[in-house]
Structures are given as C-alpha cells and as structure tokens.
XYZ file of C-alpha atoms in Angstrom:
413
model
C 5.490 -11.369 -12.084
C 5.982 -7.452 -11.448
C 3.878 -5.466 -13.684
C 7.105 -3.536 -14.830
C 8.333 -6.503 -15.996
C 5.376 -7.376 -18.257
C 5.110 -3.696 -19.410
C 9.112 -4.103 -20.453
C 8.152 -7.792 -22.195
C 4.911 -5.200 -24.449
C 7.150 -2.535 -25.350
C 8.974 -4.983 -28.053
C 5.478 -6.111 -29.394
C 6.675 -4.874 -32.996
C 9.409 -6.640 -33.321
C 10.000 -10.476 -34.258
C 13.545 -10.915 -33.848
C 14.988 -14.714 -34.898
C 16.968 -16.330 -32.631
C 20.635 -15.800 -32.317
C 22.790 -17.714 -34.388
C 24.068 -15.169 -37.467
C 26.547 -12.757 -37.469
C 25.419 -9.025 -36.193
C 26.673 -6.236 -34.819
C 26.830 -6.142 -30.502
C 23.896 -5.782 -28.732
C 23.793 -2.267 -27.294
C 20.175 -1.705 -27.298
C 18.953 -0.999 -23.528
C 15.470 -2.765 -22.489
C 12.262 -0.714 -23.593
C 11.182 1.800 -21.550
C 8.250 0.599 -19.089
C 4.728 1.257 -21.078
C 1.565 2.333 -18.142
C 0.119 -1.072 -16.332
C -2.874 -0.657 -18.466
C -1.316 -0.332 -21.619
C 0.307 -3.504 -20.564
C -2.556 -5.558 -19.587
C -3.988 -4.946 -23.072
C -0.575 -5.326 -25.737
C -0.067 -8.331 -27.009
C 3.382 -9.999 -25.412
C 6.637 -9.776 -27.602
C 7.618 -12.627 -29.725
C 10.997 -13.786 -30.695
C 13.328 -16.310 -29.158
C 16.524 -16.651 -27.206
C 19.012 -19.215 -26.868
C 21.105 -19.565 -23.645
C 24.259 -22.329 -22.611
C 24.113 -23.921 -19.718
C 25.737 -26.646 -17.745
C 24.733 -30.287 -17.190
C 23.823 -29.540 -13.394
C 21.252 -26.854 -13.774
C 19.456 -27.858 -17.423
C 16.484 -29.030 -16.159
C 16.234 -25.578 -13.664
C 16.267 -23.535 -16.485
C 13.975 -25.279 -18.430
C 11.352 -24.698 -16.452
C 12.328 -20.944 -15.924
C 11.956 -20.899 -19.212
C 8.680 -22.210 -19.750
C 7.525 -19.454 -17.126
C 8.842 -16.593 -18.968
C 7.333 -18.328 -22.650
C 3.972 -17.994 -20.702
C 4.511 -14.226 -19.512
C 5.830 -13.155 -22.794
C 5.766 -14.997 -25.309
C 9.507 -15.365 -25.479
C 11.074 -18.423 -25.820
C 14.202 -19.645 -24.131
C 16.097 -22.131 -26.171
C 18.235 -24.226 -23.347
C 21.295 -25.909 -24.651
C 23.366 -28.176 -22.434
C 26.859 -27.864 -22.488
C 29.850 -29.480 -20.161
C 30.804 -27.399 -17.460
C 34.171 -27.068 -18.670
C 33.310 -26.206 -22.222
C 30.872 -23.385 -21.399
C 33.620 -20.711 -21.302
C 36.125 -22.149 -24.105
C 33.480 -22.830 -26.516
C 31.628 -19.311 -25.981
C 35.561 -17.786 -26.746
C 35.699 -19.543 -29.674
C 31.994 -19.093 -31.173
C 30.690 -15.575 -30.094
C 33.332 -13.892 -32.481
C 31.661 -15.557 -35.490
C 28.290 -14.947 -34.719
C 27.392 -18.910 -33.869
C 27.072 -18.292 -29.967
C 24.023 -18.154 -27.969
C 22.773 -14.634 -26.903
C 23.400 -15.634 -22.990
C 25.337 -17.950 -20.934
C 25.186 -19.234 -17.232
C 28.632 -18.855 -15.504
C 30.756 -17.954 -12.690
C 31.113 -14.101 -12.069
C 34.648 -14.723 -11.830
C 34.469 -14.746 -15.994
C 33.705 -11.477 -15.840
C 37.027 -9.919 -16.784
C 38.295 -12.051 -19.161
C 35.312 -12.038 -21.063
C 35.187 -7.843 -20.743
C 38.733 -7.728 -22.047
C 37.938 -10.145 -24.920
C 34.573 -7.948 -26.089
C 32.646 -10.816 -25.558
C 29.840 -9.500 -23.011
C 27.850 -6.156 -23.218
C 26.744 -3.906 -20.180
C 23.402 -4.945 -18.414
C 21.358 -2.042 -17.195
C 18.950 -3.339 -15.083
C 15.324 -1.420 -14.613
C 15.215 -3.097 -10.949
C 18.077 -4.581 -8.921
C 15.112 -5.986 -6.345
C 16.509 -7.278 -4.020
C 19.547 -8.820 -4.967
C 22.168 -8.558 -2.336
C 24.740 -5.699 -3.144
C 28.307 -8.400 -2.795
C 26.389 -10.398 -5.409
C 25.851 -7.322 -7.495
C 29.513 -6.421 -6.952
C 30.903 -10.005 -8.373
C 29.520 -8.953 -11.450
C 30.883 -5.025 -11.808
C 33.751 -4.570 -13.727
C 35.093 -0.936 -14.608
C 31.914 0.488 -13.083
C 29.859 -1.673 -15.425
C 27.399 -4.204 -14.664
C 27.907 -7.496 -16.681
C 25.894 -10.498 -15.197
C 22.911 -10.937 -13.542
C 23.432 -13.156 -9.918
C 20.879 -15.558 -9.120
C 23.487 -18.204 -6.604
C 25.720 -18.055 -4.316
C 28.459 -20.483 -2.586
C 31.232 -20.140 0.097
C 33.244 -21.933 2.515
C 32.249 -21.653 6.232
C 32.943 -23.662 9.446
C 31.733 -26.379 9.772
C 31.038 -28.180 13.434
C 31.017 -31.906 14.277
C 28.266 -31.939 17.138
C 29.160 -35.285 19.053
C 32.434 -33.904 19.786
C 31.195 -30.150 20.985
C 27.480 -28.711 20.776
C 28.514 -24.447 21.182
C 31.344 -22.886 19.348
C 33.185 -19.309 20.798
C 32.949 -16.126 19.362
C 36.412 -15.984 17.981
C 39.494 -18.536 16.473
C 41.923 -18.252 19.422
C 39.404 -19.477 21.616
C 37.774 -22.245 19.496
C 41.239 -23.808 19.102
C 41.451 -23.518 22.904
C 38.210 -25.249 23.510
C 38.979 -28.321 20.713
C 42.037 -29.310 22.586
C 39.956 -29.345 25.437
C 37.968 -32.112 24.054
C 40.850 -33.988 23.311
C 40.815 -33.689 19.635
C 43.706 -34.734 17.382
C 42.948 -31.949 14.825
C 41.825 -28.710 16.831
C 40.116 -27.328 13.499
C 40.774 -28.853 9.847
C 41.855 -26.299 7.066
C 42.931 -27.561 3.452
C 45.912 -26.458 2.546
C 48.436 -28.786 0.368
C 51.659 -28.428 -0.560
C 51.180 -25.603 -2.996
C 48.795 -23.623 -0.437
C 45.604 -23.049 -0.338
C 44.736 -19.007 -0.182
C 41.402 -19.487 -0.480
C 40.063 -22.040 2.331
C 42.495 -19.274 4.742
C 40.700 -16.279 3.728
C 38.310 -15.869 6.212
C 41.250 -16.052 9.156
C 42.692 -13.615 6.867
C 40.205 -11.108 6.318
C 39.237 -10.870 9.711
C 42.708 -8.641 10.673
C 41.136 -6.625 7.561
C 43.595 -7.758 4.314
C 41.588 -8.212 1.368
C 43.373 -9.273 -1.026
C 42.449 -6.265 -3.040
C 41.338 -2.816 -2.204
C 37.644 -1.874 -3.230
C 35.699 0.690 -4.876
C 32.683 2.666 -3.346
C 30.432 0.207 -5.451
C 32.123 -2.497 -4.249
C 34.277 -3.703 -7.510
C 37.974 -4.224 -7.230
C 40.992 -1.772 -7.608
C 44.299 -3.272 -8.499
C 45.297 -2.177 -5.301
C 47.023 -4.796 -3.080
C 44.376 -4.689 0.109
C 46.610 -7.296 2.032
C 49.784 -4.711 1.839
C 50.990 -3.533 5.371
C 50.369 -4.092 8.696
C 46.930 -5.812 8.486
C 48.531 -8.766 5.843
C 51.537 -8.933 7.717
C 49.770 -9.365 11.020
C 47.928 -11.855 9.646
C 51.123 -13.592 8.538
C 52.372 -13.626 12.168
C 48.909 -14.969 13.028
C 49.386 -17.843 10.477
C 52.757 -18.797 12.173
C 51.519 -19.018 15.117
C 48.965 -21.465 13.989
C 51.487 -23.547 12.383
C 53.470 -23.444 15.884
C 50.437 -24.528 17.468
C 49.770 -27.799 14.745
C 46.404 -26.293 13.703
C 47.393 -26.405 9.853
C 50.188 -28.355 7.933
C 51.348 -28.489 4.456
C 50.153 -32.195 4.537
C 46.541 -31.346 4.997
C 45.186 -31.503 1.529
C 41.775 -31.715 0.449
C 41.076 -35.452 0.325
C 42.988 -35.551 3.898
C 40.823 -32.716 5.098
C 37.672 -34.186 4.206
C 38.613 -37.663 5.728
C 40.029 -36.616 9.014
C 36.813 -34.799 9.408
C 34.840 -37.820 8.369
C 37.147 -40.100 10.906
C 36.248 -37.676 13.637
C 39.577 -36.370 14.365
C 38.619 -32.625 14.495
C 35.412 -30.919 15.885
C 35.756 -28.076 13.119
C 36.524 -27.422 9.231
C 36.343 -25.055 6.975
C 35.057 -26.305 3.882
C 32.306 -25.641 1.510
C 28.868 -27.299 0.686
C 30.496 -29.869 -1.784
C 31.853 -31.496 1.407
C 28.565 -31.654 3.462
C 26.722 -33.692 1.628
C 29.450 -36.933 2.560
C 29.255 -35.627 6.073
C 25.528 -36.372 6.507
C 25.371 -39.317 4.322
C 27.957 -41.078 7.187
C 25.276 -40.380 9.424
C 27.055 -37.431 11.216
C 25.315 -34.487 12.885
C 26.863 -31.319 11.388
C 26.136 -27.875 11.834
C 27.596 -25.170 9.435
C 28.653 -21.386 11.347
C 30.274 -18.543 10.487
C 34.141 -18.484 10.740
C 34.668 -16.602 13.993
C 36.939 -14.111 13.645
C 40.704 -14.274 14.646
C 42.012 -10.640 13.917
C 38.883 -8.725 15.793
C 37.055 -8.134 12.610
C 34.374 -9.843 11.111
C 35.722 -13.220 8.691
C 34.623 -12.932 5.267
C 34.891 -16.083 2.562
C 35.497 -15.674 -0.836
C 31.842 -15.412 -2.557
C 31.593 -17.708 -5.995
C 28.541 -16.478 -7.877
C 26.685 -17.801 -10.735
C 24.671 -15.429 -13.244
C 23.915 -14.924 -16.568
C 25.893 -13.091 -19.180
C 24.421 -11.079 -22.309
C 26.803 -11.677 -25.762
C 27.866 -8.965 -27.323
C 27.705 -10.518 -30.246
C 23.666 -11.393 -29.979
C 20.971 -9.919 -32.559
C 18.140 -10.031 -29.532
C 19.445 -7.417 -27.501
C 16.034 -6.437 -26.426
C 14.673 -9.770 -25.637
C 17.611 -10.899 -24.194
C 17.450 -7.446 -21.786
C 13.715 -8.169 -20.401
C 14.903 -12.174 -19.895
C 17.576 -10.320 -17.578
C 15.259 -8.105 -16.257
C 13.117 -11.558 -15.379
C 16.281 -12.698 -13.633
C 16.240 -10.041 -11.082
C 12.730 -10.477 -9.784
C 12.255 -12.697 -6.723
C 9.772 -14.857 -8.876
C 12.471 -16.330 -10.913
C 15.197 -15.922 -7.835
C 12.549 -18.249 -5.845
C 11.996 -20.564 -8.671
C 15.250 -21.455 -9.253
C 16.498 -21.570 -5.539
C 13.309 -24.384 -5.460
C 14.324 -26.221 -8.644
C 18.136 -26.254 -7.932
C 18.618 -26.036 -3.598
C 21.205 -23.328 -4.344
C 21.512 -20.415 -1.992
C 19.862 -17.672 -3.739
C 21.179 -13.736 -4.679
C 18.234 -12.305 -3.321
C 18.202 -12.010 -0.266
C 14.012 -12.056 0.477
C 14.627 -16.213 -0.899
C 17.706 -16.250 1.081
C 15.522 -15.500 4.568
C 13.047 -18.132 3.623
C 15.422 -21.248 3.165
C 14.647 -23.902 5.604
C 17.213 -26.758 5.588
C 19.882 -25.956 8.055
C 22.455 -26.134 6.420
C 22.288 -24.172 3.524
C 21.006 -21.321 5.798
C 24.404 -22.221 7.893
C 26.593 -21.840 4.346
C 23.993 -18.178 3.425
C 24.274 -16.901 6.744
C 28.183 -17.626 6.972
C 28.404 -15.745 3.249
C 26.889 -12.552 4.511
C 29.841 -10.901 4.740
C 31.867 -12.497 1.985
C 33.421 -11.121 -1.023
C 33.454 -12.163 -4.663
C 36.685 -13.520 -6.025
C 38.470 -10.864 -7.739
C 37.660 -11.305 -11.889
C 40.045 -8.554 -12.575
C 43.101 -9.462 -14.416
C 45.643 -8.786 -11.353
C 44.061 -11.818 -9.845
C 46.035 -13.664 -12.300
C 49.730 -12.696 -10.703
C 48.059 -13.499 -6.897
C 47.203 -16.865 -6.722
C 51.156 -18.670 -6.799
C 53.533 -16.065 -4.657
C 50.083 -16.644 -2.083
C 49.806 -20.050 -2.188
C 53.443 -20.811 -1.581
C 54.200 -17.583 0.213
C 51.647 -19.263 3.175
C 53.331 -22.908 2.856
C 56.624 -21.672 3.579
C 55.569 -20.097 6.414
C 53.609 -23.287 7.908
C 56.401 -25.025 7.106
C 59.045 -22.770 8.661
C 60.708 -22.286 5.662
C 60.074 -18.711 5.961
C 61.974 -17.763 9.661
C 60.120 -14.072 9.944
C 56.636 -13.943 8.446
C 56.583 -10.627 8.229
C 59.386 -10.005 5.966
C 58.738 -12.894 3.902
C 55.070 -11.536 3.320
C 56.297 -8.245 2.090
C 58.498 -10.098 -0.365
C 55.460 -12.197 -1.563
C 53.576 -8.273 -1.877
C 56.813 -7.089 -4.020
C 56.329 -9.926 -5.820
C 53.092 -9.993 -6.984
C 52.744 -6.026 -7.632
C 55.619 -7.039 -10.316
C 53.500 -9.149 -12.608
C 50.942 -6.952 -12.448
C-alpha cells in the first residue's frame, strides 16, 4: 500500500468511532490530512469499523478486500450481502433513519437519484491514481465527485472466427465483407420491438451524437448532444441499414444471442454477459472495437460499478481513507483478480491477459458513462421507439421524424 495511504489511515488514531447504524448528522468530514512517512511508520493504525452493502456476485471479493485493509489499518469492513435488486430500494428506505450502512457498491448510474434524494456525500479523493478519467466522469454529478470506480462493462463487437478471421476498419465495409461470406445476418444488433438505444450507440456516436452534451470534466449537461445534423445523419444512416436487412424490429435479445450461436452472422454487438454461452458451445470468438460508421471513433455506453459514501454515516473519516484505499492500484488489482472484472485503473487494465476481456477493455476506451442525470429519464422511450419506426418504415423521412423525437424529449425535461 502507498505510504500516503497509511499516513491518512494514522491521522484518525484518536478516534474510535462505532460502526454505523444510529442516527447522526451527514458525513462532511474530509479524510485527515497526510501525517510525514515517519510519523506514519511509528502511529498506531486507526480503529473503528465500517459497514458496506453489497451484492450476491461480488461478497466474497470484498471480503477479502476487506481483510487487507483490517491488516493495514486496523479498520474493519463489515460486508453485508444484499440482492442486487434490493441494494438501491433498501438504501432509499434506511439511510434517512440512520439504519443504513456507511457505503454501498452500485452502478454509477445511481448517482443522480441518490444526489437529488441527499442520500450520498461528496468524495474528495487525496489521489485519483490512475483511474481512467470516463470512469471518474460516471461518477461526477454537478461538478462533484460521488463514487469511487473500481469496474467497468460495455458492449463491443463481437466476431465469429470460422466464418471470417480480419474485420475492416469501418461498418459500411464490414457489412460488405459479411455478405461476402454468404451470411444470413451480415452483423447481429438487438433491438426489439420497443428499440434498443443502447446496443446502437456506438453506430451512433461515431457521426458524433451523444446523447448529451458534456462538460470540460466530462459530466453531463442537459443539453441534447444528438440535436442537429450529426443525430439526424445518423438517422439516415440507420435507414439505410434497415433498407439493407442489417437490423429488424424482430431481432430481440434472446433472437440475437441465438442467431449468433446458430452461426447465422459473423458479427454482434453484445456485451460480456453473452460471451460466456459463446465459448461454452465451443465457438472461437474474438471481441473488437465497433468500427466506426460516421468517420469518428464508436463509443459504447460505459456501466461502472463503485462505491458510494452515505450521507447519513457517523464514520465519515474512516469511511474517507476506505475510499482513499479504493483508488490505489493495490485494491484495483485485487479485486480485478478476485472478481475477472475489467478494472477502472487503467495500469490493471494493461495487464489483463484473457482475450477477451482485454477485447471488451480495449473496445471501452472510448466509451461514455450512461447519463445519471435526471434528463436521462425523458430519453430512453421517444429513442427507443423513435429508432423502431424508422427500421420499420413507419417513419417515411428519418430526418424529420428524428427532430420530432428531439422536440419531444426536450419537453419532459
């Protein structure tokens, strides 16, 4: 461990603060100001304890992390297990009352409603390390920091290698080279009869629509970024595809996943949840970048998991040197080892070895985190549907029926 982590862990040596569980005011106490390496060496480590929610699928991974920051500090972590659906609804309901846990393991994509609610307090880190700065920005709100990354996941392409071994350098020409090889399918997308905005995002984003504008720091405005001519050529784009029978309302998930599994397409974009059935039928996969079909580079919607501080916790101190902990690449490492997930920092990120999951980090270097900000919540319908009826002709011009779906959403804002 850095030694300005252990010097943070001595500076709370005087206090002995019980673990969270009573009513209090919000934590607003910043760490402790780093101490000299030699004071540090010779204090005695903090004591106190923390308690922290997590989900059934990484329990035992931060156990362990745990146990390694008991030994550097003499802080425990008290893990609780809880379902991954509850983790969110439950910390709602408790943290006003005092009976939630002083941190919680969740999707950045919390971040606002949590914010607006006064559930979460501010993180000021003493060290970003080397986190990378899109995971940083999932967890920015208002110019805030709220959550410390330590995963990432995204959709990226993903290649069926008995049909073709090489893949072009951009969409138009892939699709030219899969009907080449005589596939039924000349790339797979999801996308369902309510539309599916997010498995098109990287064709989208590559003729430069965001679906919001950003911030210098890389947080969203409420600014419609998929407004004008770069949405609406992207619209065009997306009827031509449908002209073309690369996507269909009738290609949901399950289909998706099964056509790819039957062979029937060299390509699909799809996510690591999907890979795992793909090599288990014995196929030869490879996972790429989606190559860009508007000139600039593709970039998937980043999910992110961190941890959150309560507001409502009594160990504001402790629980700021446990987030401190987070950032280093010790912990980063240890959990990318315990749990195979591709890691925030990007030093871990360079070292991962299976294939695959370097295909999914490398494809997610230029993604961006799924807007958190309230907004979000007037986007996802007029989107959805807005693409269907233009895959299903529905919509005659793209172009004006894309500026309706704009209108649209920028009233329910």
């Amino acid at each position: 461990m850095r030694k300005s982590i252990v010097s943070v862990l001595a500076a709370g040596v005087a206090l002995s603060l019980a673990a969270c569980g009573g009513t209090g005011s919000p934590a607003t106490t910043p760490a402790a100001a780093p101490t000299s390496a030699a004071t540090s060496e010779s204090a005695a480590p903090a004591a106190g304890s923390l308690t922290i929610w997590v989900d059934e699928t990484r329990i035992d991974d931060f156990k362990a992390l745990g146990e390694d920051f008991v030994s550097a500090s003499g802080v425990a972590l008290d893990v609780v297990q809880k379902p991954t659906g509850d983790i969110k609804t439950d910390f709602v309901a408790q943290a006003p009352t005092g009976e939630g846990p002083d941190l919680i393991v969740g999707a950045h994509d919390w971040t606002g409603e949590l914010v607006s609610n006064g559930l979460i307090s501010p993180i000021e880190l003493g060290d970003k390390g080397k986190l990378a700065d899109n995971t940083i920005a999932a967890f920015q709100y208002d110019g805030a920091l709220y959550g410390v990354p330590y995963a990432v996941e995204n959709i990226a392409l993903v290649r069926n290698n008995k049909i073709l071994q090489d893949t072009p350098d951009t969409f138009d020409a892939l699709i030219e080279q899969a009907k080449g090889a005589g596939a039924e399918f000349p790339a797979i997308i999801q996308v369902g009869d309510q539309g599916d905005a997010y498995h098109m995002y990287p064709i989208q984003t590559s003729f430069g629509a965001p679906v919001f504008k950003s911030n210098a720091d890389g947080s969203y405005t409420n600014e419609l970024g998929m407004e004008g001519a770069e949405g609406e050529a992207f619209a065009t784009y997306l009827k031509k595809l449908a002209d073309e029978k690369v996507v269909s309302a009738s290609m949901g998930g399950d289909q998706a996943k099964q056509a790819f599994l039957d062979g029937k397409s060299p390509y699909m974009i799809t996510g690591p949840w999907n890979t795992a059935a793909f090599t288990e039928a014995g196929m030869d996969i490879s996972v790429l970048a989606v190559p860009s079909a508007g000139g600039q580079p593709s970039a998937p919607f980043l999910g992110v998991q961190g941890v959150y501080l309560s507001s409502k916790s009594e160990n504001g101190i402790l629980a700021n040197q446990f987030l401190d902990y987070m950032a280093t690449t010790e912990a980063q490492q240890k959990l990318f080892d315990l749990g195979g997930r591709v890691p925030a920092d990007t030093s871990v990120a360079e070292g991962i070895t299976d294939e695959l999951l370097a295909g999914f980090a490398e494809a997610g270097k230029n993604g961006q985190p799924m807007p958190s900000i309230p907004e979000m919540g007037a986007v996802w319908s007029h989107w959805g549907n807005t693409q269907v009826s233009i895959i299903n002709g529905q919509a005659a011009d793209p172009v004006a029926a894309w500026k309706t779906m704009v209108e649209n959403i920028k009233a329910g804002f």
